[in-house]
mmCIF file of C-alpha atoms and ligand atoms in Angstrom:
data_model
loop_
_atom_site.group_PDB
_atom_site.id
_atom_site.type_symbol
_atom_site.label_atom_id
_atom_site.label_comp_id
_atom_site.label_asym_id
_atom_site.label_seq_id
_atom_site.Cartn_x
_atom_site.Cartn_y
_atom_site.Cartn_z
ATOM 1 C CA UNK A 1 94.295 129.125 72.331
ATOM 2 C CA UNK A 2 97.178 127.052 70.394
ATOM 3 C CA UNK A 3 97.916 123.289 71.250
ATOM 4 C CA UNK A 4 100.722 121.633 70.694
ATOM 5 C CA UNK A 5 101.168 118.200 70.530
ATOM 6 C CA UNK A 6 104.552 115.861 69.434
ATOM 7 C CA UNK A 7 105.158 112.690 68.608
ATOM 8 C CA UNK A 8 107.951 109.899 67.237
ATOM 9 C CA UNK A 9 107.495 109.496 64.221
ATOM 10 C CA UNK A 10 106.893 105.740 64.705
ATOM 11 C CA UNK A 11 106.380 103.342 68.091
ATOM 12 C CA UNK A 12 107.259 99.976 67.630
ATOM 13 C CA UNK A 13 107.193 97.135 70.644
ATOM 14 C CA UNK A 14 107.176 93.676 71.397
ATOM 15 C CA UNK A 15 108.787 90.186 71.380
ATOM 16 C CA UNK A 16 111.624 89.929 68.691
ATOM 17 C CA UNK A 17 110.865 93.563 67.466
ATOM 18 C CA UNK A 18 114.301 93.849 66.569
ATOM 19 C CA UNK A 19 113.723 91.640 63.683
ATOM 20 C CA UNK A 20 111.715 94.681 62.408
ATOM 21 C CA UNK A 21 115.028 96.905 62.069
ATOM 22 C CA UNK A 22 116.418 95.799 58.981
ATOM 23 C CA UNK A 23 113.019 96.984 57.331
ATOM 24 C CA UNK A 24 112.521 99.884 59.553
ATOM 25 C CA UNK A 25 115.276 101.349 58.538
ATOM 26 C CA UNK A 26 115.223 100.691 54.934
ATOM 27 C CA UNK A 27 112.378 103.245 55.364
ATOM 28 C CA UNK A 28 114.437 105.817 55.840
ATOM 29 C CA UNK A 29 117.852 105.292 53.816
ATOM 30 C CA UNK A 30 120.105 102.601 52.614
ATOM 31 C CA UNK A 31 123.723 102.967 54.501
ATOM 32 C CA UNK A 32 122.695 102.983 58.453
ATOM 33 C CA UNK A 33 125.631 104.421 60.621
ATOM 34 C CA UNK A 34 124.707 102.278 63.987
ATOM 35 C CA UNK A 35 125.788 103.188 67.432
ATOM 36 C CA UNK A 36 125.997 100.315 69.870
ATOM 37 C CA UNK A 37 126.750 100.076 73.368
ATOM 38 C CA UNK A 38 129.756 97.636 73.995
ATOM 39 C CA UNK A 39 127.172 95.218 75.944
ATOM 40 C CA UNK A 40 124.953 95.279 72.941
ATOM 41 C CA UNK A 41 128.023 94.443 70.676
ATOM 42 C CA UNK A 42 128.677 91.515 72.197
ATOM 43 C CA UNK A 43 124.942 90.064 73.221
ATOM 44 C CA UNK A 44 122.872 91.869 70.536
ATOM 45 C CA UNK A 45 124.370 92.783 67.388
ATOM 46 C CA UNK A 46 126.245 89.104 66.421
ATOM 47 C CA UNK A 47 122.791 87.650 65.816
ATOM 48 C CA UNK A 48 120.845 91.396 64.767
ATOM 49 C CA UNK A 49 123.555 92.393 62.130
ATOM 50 C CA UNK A 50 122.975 89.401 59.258
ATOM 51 C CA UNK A 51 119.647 90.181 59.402
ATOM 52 C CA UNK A 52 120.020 94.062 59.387
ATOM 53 C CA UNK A 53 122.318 94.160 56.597
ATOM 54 C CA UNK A 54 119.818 92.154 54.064
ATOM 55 C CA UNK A 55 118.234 95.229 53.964
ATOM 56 C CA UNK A 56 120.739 98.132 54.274
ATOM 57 C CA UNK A 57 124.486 98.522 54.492
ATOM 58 C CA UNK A 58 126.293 98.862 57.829
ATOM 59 C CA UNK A 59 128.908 100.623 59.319
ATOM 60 C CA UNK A 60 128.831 100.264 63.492
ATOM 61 C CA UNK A 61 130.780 102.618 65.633
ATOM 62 C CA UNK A 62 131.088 101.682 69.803
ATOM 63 C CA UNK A 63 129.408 104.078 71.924
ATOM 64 C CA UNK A 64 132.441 105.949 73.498
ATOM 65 C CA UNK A 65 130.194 106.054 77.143
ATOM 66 C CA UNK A 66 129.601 109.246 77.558
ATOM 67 C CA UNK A 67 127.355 111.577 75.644
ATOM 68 C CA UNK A 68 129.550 114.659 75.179
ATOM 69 C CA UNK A 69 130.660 116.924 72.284
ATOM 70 C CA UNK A 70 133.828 114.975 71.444
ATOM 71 C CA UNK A 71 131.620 111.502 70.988
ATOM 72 C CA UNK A 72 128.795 113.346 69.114
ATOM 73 C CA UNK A 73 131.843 115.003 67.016
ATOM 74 C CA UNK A 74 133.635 112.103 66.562
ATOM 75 C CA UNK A 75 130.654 109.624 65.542
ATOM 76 C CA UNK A 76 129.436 112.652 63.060
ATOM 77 C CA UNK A 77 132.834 112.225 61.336
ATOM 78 C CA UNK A 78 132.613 108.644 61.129
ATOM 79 C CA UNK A 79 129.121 109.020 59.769
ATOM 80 C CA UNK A 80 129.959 111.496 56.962
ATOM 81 C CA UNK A 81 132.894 109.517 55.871
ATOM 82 C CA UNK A 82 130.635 106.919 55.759
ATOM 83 C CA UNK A 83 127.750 108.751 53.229
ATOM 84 C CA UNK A 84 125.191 107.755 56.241
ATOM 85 C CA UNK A 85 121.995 108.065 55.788
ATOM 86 C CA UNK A 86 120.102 107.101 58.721
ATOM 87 C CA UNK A 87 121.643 106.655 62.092
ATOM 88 C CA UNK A 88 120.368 104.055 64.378
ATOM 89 C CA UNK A 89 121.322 103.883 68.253
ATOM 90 C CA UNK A 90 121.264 100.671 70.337
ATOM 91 C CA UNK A 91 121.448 100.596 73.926
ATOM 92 C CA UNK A 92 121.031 102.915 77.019
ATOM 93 C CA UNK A 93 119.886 106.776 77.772
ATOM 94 C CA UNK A 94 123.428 108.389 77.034
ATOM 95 C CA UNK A 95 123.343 106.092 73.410
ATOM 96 C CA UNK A 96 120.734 107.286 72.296
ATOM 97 C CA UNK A 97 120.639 110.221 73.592
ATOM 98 C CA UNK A 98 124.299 110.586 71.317
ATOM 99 C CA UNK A 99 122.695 109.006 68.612
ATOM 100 C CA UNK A 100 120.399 111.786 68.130
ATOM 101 C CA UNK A 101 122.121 114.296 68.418
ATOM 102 C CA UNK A 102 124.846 112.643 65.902
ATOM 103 C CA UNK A 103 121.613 112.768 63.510
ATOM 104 C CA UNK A 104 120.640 115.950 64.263
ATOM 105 C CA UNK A 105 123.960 117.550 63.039
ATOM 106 C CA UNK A 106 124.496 115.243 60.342
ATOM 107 C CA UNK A 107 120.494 116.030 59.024
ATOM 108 C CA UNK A 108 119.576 112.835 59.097
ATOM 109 C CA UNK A 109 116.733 110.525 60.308
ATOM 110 C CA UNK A 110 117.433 108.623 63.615
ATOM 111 C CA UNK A 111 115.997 104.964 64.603
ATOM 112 C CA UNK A 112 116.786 104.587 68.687
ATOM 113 C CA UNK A 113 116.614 101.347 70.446
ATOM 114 C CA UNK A 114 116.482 101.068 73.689
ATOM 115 C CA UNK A 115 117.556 97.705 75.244
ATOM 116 C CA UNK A 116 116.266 98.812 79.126
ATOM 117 C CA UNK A 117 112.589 100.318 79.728
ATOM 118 C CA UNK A 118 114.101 102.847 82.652
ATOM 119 C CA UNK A 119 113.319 106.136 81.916
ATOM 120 C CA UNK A 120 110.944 107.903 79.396
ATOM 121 C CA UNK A 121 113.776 109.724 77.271
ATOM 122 C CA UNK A 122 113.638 107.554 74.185
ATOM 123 C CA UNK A 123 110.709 108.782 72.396
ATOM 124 C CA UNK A 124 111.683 112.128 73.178
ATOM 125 C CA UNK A 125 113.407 115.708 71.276
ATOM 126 C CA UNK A 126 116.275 116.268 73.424
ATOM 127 C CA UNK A 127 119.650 114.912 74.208
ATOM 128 C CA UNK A 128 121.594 115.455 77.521
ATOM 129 C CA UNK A 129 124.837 116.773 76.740
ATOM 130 C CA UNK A 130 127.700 115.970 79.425
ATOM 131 C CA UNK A 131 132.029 116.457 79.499
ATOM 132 C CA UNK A 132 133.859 113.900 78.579
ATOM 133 C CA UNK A 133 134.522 113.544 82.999
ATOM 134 C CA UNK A 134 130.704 112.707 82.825
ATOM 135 C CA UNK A 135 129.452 116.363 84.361
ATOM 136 C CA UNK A 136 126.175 117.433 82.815
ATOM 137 C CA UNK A 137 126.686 120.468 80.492
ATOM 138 C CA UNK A 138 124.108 121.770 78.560
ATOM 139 C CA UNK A 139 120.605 120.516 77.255
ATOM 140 C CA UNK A 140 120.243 119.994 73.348
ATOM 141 C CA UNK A 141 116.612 120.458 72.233
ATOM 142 C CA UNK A 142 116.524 119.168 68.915
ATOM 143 C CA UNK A 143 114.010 120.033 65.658
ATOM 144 C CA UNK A 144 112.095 116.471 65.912
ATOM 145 C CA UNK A 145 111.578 113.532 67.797
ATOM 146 C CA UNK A 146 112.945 110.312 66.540
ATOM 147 C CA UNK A 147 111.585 108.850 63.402
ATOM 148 C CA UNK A 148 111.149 105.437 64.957
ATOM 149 C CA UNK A 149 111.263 103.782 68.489
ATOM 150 C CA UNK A 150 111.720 100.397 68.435
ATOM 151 C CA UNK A 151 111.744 98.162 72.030
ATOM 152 C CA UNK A 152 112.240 94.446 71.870
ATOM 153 C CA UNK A 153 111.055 93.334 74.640
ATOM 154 C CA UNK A 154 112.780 90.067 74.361
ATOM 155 C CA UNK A 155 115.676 92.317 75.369
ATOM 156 C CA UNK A 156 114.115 94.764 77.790
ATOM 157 C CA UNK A 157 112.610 91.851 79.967
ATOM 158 C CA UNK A 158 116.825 90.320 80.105
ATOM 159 C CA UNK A 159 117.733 93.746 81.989
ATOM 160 C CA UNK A 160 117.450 93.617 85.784
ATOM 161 C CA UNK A 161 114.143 94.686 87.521
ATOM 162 C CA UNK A 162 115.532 97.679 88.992
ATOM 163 C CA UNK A 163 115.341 99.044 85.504
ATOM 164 C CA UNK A 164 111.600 98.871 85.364
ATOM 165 C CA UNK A 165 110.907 99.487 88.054
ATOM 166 C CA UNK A 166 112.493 103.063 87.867
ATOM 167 C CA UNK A 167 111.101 104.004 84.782
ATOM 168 C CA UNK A 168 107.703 103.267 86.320
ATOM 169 C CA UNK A 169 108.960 105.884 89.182
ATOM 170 C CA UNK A 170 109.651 108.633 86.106
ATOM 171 C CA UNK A 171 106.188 107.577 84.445
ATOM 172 C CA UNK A 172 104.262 108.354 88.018
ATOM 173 C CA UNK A 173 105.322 111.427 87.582
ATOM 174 C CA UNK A 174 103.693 111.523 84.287
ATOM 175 C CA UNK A 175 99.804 112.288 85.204
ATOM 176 C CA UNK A 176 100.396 114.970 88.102
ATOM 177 C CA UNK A 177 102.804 116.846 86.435
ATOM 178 C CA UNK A 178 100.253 117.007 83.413
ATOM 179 C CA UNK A 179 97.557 117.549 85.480
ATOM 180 C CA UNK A 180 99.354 120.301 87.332
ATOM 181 C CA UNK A 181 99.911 122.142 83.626
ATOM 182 C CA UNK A 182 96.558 121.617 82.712
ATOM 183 C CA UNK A 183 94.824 123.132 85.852
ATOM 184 C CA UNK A 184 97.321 125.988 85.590
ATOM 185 C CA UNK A 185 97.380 126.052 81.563
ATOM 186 C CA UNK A 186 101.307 126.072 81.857
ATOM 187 C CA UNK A 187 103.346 125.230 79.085
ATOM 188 C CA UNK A 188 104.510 121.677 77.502
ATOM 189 C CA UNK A 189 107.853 120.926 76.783
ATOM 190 C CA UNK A 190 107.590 123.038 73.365
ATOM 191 C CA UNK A 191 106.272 126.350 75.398
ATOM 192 C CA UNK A 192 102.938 125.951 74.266
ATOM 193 C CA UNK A 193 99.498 124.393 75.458
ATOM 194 C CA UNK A 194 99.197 120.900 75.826
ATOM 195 C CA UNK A 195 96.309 118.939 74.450
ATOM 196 C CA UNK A 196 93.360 116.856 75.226
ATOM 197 C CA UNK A 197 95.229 114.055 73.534
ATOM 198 C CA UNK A 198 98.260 114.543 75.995
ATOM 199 C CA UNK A 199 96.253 114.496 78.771
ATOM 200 C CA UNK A 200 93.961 111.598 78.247
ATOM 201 C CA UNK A 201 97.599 109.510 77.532
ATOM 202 C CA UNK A 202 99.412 110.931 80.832
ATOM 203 C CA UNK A 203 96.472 109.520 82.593
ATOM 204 C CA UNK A 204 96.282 105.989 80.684
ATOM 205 C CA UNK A 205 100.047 105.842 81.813
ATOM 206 C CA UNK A 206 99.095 106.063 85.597
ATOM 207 C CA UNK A 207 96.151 104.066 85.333
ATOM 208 C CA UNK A 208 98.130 101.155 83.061
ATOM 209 C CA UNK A 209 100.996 101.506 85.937
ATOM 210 C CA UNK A 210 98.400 100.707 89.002
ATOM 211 C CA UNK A 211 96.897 97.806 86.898
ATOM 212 C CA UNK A 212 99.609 96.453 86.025
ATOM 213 C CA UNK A 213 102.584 97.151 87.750
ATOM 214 C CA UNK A 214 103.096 94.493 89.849
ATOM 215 C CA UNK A 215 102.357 91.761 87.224
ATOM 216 C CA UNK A 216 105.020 93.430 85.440
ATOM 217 C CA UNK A 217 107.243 93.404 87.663
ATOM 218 C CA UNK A 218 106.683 89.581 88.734
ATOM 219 C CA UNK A 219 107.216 88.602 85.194
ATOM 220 C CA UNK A 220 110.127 90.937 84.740
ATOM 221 C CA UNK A 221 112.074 88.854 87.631
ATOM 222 C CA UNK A 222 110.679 85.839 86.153
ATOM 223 C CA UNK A 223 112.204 86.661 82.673
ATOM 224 C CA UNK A 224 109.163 86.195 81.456
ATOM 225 C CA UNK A 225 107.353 88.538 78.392
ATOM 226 C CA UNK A 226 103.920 88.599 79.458
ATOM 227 C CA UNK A 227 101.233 91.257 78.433
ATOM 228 C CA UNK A 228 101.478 93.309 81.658
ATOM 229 C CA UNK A 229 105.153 93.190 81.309
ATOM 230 C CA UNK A 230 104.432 94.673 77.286
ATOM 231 C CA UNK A 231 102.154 97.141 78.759
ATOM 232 C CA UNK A 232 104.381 98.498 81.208
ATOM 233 C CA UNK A 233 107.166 98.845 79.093
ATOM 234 C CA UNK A 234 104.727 101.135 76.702
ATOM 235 C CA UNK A 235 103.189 102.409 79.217
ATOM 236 C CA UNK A 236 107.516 103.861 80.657
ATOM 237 C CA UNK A 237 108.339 104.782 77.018
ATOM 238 C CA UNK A 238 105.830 105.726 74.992
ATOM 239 C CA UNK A 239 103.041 106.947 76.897
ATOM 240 C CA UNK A 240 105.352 108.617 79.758
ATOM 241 C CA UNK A 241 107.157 110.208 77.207
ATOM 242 C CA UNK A 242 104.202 111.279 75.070
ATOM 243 C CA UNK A 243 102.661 112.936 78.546
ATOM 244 C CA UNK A 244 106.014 114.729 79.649
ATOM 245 C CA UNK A 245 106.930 116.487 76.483
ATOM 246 C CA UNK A 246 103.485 117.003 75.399
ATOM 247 C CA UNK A 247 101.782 117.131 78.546
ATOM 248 C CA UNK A 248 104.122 119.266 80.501
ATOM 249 C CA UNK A 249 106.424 118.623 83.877
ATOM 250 C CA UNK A 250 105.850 120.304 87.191
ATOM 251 C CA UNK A 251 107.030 119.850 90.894
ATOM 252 C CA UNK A 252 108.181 116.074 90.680
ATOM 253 C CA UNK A 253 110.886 116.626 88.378
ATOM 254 C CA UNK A 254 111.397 120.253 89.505
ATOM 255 C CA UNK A 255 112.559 117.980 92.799
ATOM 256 C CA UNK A 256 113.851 115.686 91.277
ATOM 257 C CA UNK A 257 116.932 118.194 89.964
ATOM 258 C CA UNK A 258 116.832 119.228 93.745
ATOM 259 C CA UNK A 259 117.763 116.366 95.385
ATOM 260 C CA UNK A 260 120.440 115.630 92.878
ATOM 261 C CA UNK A 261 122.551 118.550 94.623
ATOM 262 C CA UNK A 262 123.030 115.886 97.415
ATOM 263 C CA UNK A 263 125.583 113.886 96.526
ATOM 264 C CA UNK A 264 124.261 110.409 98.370
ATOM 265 C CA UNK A 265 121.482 110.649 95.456
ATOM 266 C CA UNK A 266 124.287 109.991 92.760
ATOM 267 C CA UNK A 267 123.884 106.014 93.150
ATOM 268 C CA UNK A 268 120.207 105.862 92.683
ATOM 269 C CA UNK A 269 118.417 106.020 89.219
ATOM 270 C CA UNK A 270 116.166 109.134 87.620
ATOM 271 C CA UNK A 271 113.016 106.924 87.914
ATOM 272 C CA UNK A 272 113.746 106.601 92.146
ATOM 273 C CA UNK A 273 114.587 110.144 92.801
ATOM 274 C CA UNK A 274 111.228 111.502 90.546
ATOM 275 C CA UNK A 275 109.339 108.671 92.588
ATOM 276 C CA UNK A 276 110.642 110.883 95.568
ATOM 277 C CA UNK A 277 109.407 114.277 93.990
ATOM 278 C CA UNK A 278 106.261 112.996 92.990
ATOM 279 C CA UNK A 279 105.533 111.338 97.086
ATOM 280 C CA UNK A 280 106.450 115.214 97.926
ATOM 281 C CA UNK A 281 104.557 116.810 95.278
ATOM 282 C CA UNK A 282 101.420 115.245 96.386
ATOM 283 C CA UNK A 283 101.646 117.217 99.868
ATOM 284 C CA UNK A 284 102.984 120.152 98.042
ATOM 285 C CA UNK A 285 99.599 120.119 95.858
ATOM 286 C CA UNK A 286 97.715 119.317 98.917
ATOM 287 C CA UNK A 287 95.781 115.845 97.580
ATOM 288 C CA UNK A 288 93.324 114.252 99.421
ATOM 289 C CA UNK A 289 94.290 110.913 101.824
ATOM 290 C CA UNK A 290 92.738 108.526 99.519
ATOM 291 C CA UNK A 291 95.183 109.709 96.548
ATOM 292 C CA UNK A 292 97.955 109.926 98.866
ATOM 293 C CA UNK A 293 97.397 106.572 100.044
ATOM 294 C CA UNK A 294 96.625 105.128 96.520
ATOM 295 C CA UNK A 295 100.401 106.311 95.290
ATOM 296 C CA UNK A 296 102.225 105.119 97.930
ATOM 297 C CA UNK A 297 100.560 101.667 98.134
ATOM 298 C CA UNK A 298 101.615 101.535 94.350
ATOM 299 C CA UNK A 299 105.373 103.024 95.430
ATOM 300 C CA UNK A 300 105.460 99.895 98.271
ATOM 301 C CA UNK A 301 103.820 97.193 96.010
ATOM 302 C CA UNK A 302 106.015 98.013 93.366
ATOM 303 C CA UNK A 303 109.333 98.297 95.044
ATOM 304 C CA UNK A 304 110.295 102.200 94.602
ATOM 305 C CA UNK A 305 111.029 104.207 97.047
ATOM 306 C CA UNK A 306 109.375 105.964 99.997
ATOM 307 C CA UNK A 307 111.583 107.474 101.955
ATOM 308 C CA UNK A 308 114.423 109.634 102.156
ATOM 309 C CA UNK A 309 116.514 106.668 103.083
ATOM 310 C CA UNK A 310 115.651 104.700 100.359
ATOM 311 C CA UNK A 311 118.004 107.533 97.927
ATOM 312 C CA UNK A 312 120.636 107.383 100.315
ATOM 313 C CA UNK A 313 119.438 110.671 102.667
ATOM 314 C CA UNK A 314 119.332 108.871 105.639
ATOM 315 C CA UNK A 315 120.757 111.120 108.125
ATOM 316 C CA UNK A 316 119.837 114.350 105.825
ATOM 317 C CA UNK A 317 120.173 117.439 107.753
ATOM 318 C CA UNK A 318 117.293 119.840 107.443
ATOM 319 C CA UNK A 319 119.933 122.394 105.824
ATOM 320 C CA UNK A 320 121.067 119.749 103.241
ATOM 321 C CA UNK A 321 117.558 119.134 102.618
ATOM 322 C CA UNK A 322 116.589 122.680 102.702
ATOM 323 C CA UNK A 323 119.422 123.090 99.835
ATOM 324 C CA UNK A 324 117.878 120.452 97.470
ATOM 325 C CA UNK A 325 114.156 122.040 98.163
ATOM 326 C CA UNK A 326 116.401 125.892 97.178
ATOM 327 C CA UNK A 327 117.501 124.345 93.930
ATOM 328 C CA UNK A 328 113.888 123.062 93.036
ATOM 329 C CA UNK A 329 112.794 126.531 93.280
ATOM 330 C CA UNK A 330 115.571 127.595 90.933
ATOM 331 C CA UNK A 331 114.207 130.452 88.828
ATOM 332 C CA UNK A 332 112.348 128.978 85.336
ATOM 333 C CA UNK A 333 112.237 125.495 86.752
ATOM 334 C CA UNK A 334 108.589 123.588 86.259
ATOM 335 C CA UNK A 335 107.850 123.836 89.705
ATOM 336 C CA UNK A 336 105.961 126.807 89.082
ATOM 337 C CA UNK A 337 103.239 124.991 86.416
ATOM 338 C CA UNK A 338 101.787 123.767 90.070
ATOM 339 C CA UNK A 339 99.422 126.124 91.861
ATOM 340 C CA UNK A 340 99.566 127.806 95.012
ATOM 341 C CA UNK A 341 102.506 129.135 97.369
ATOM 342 C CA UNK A 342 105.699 127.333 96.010
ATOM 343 C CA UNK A 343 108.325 128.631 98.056
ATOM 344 C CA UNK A 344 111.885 126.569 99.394
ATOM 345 C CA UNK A 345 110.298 126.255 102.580
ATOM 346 C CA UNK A 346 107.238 124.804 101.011
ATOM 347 C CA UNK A 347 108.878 121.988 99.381
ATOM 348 C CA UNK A 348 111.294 121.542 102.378
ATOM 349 C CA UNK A 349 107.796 120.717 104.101
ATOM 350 C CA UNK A 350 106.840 118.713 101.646
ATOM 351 C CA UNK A 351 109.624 116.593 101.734
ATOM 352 C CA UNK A 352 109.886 115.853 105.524
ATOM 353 C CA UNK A 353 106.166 115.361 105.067
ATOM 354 C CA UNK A 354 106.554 112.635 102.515
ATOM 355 C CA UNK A 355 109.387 110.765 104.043
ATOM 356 C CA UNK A 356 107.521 111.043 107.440
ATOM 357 C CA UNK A 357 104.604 109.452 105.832
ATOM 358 C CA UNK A 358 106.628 107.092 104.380
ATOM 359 C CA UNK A 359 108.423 105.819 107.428
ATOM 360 C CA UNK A 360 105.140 105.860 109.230
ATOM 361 C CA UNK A 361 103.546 103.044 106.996
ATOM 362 C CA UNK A 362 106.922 101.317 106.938
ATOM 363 C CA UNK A 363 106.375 101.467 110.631
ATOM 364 C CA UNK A 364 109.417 103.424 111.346
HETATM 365 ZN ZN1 LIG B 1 111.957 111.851 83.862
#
C-alpha cells in the first residue's frame, strides 16, 4: 500500500506576517515579479513595498481579474522580460490562483498571499482556469504546491465576516470527505492513498472549527486578532487544505458542483454551497442524530447556511433540484469515495432531507 502525502513548502501566519515577505522571498530569488489585486494596491502594497524591496527587487503587475489564459500569458511575458525569479501573488482565489500558474510556466518558485481566509485553495497544487467572460474552463494541476503561504492576519481579520465564515463551510467539509476516503480507501487528490498524517489533520480542522468557531467569528466582526480568530484562519487554510488534497474529497463537494448548475447559487460563496453538500452528505452517509445534530448546531451558531433558501433555492422545483443531484453523480466525480448506493435519486433525497431538517429547527 503507497501513501501519499503533500504539502506547501512553507506555512506562515499571524499578526503583521507580511513583514516576513521581504525575507521570505529572498529565500527563493532576488527580482520578485508580484501580482496584486487592485484593492491590495491601494491598501496593502504603499506601506508592504519599502519594506519588500530592502530585500529583493520589484516589479508589480495588477491582477487583470480574471484567471484565464490571456492574464496567465500576459503576466508570464511581463515576468520574463523582467528576469523574475520568484513570483509572489497578493490578494484573492483567482490571484493566486494566476499567480501560480504564471510560476508554473515560467519554472519558478511562487510565494501566495492571501488577504481573505475564505476558501482552502491557497496552500494548494491547482489553479482554476476560466475565459476571459469569467466561464470556468479547464482545471490546471500543477507539479508542486506553493513554496510558501503567508496570511497576515492583520489583513484577513479587515475582510468582512462572510469571508470566514465560508471558508469554515469549505473546511467542514474537510473531515467527512476524508473520512469517507479512508473508510473506502479512495484516492487523494494525487490518485493515491492518503495518510495517517492527513487524516489526523482533517479531523483537528473539524474539531478546531467546533471549538472555536464562534469566538472567531465574534472577534472577526469585532476586528479584533484574537487566538481563536488565528486558529480559525489555520485551521480554513492550512489544515483544510492539507486534508482535501491529501486527505481526499467525497459527496460534499461532489454537491457542491451540483448545485452550481442552478443559477440562484451564483451569488453565494464556495464555502456556503459545500456547507450545503456536507448538511446533505450526512443523510447521504446515513450518520447518527447526535452527529447530525452536532453539525448543524455548528452551521446555526456559526452563521452558514441550512437550508436551501439560504443559497437562493427557495422555491426549487424537485426537477431543478433533481438536475443539481444528476450533475453530482457526473461520471468520475468524488461522490463515489462515499460508500453505499449513490445514485441521483439518492442525493435528491438527501437534499430535501437536509433542507427539511434544516427548516424544521429553524422552525419553518
Ligand atoms: Zn472547497
Amino acid at each position: 500500500m503507497i501513501t501519499t502525502t503533500i504539502f506547501p513548502g512553507r506555512y506562515v501566519q499571524g499578526y503583521n506576517a507580511l513583514d516576513l515577505l521581504g525575507e521570505e522571498s529572498a529565500r527563493l530569488g532576488s527580482k520578485a515579479l508580484v501580482v496584486a489585486d487592485p484593492f491590495v494596491h491601494e491598501a496593502i502594497l504603499p506601506e508592504l513595498l519599502p519594506s519588500l524591496q530592502r530585500h529583493i527587487d520589484t516589479q508589480v503587475e495588477k491582477f487583470g481579474g480574471e484567471c484565464s489564459d490571456e492574464e496567465i500569458d500576459r503576466l508570464a511575458t511581463a515576468g520574463q522580460t523582467f528576469e523574475a525569479q520568484v513570483v509572489i501573488g497578493i490578494g484573492g482565489g483567482k490571484t493566486l490562483d494566476t499567480a501560480k500558474a504564471v510560476a508554473y510556466f515560467l519554472h519558478l518558485p511562487v510565494i501566495v498571499v492571501p488577504t481573505i481566509a475564505s476558501t482552502d485553495a491557497p496552500c494548494s497544487a491547482l489553479s482554476v482556469i476560466y475565459t476571459p467572460e469569467g466561464q470556468f474552463k479547464r482545471y490546471l494541476f500543477l507539479p508542486n504546491n506553493p513554496n510558501v503561504v503567508l496570511v497576515d492576519t492583520r489583513i484577513i481579520v479587515k475582510a468582512p465576516v462572510r469571508f470566514l465564515i465560508s471558508g469554515m463551510g469549505d473546511a467542514l467539509a474537510t473531515w467527512f470527505e476524508a473520512e469517507s476516503c479512508q473508510i473506502k480507501r479512495a484516492p487523494n487528490m494525487t490518485g493515491r492513498l492518503g495518510s495517517m498524517t492527513a487524516y489526523a489533520l482533517a479531523r483537528l480542522c473539524y474539531e478546531t472549527l467546533l471549538t472555536y468557531g464562534v469566538q472567531a467569528v465574534t472577534a472577526n466582526r469585532a476586528g479584533v486578532v484574537s487566538p481563536a480568530f488565528e486558529k480559525i484562519v489555520e485551521a480554513n487554510t492550512l489544515l483544510s487544505g492539507l486534508g482535501f488534497e491529501s486527505g481526499g474529497l467525497a459527496a460534499a463537494h461532489a454537491i457542491h458542483n451540483g448545485l452550481t448548475v442552478l443559477e440562484p447559487t451564483h451569488h453565494y460563496f464556495h464555502g456556503e454551497k459545500v456547507a450545503i453538500g456536507t448538511l446533505a452528505s450526512l443523510f447521504l452517509t446515513g450518520k447518527t442524530p447526535e452527529a447530525i445534530n452536532e453539525v448543524y448546531s455548528f452551521c446555526e451558531a456559526v452563521g452558514l447556511p441550512t437550508t436551501l433558501a439560504e443559497i437562493g433555492l427557495k422555491n426549487i422545483g424537485d426537477d431543478d433540484l433533481m438536475r443539481a443531484a444528476e450533475k453530482a453523480c457526473a461520471p468520475g466525480e468524488t461522490i463515489f469515495n462515499e460508500l453505499g448506493d449513490i445514485t441521483p435519486q439518492s442525493v435528491f433525497m438527501a437534499l430535501k432531507a437536509a433542507d427539511a431538517e434544516g427548516r424544521r429547527r429553524k422552525g419553518f
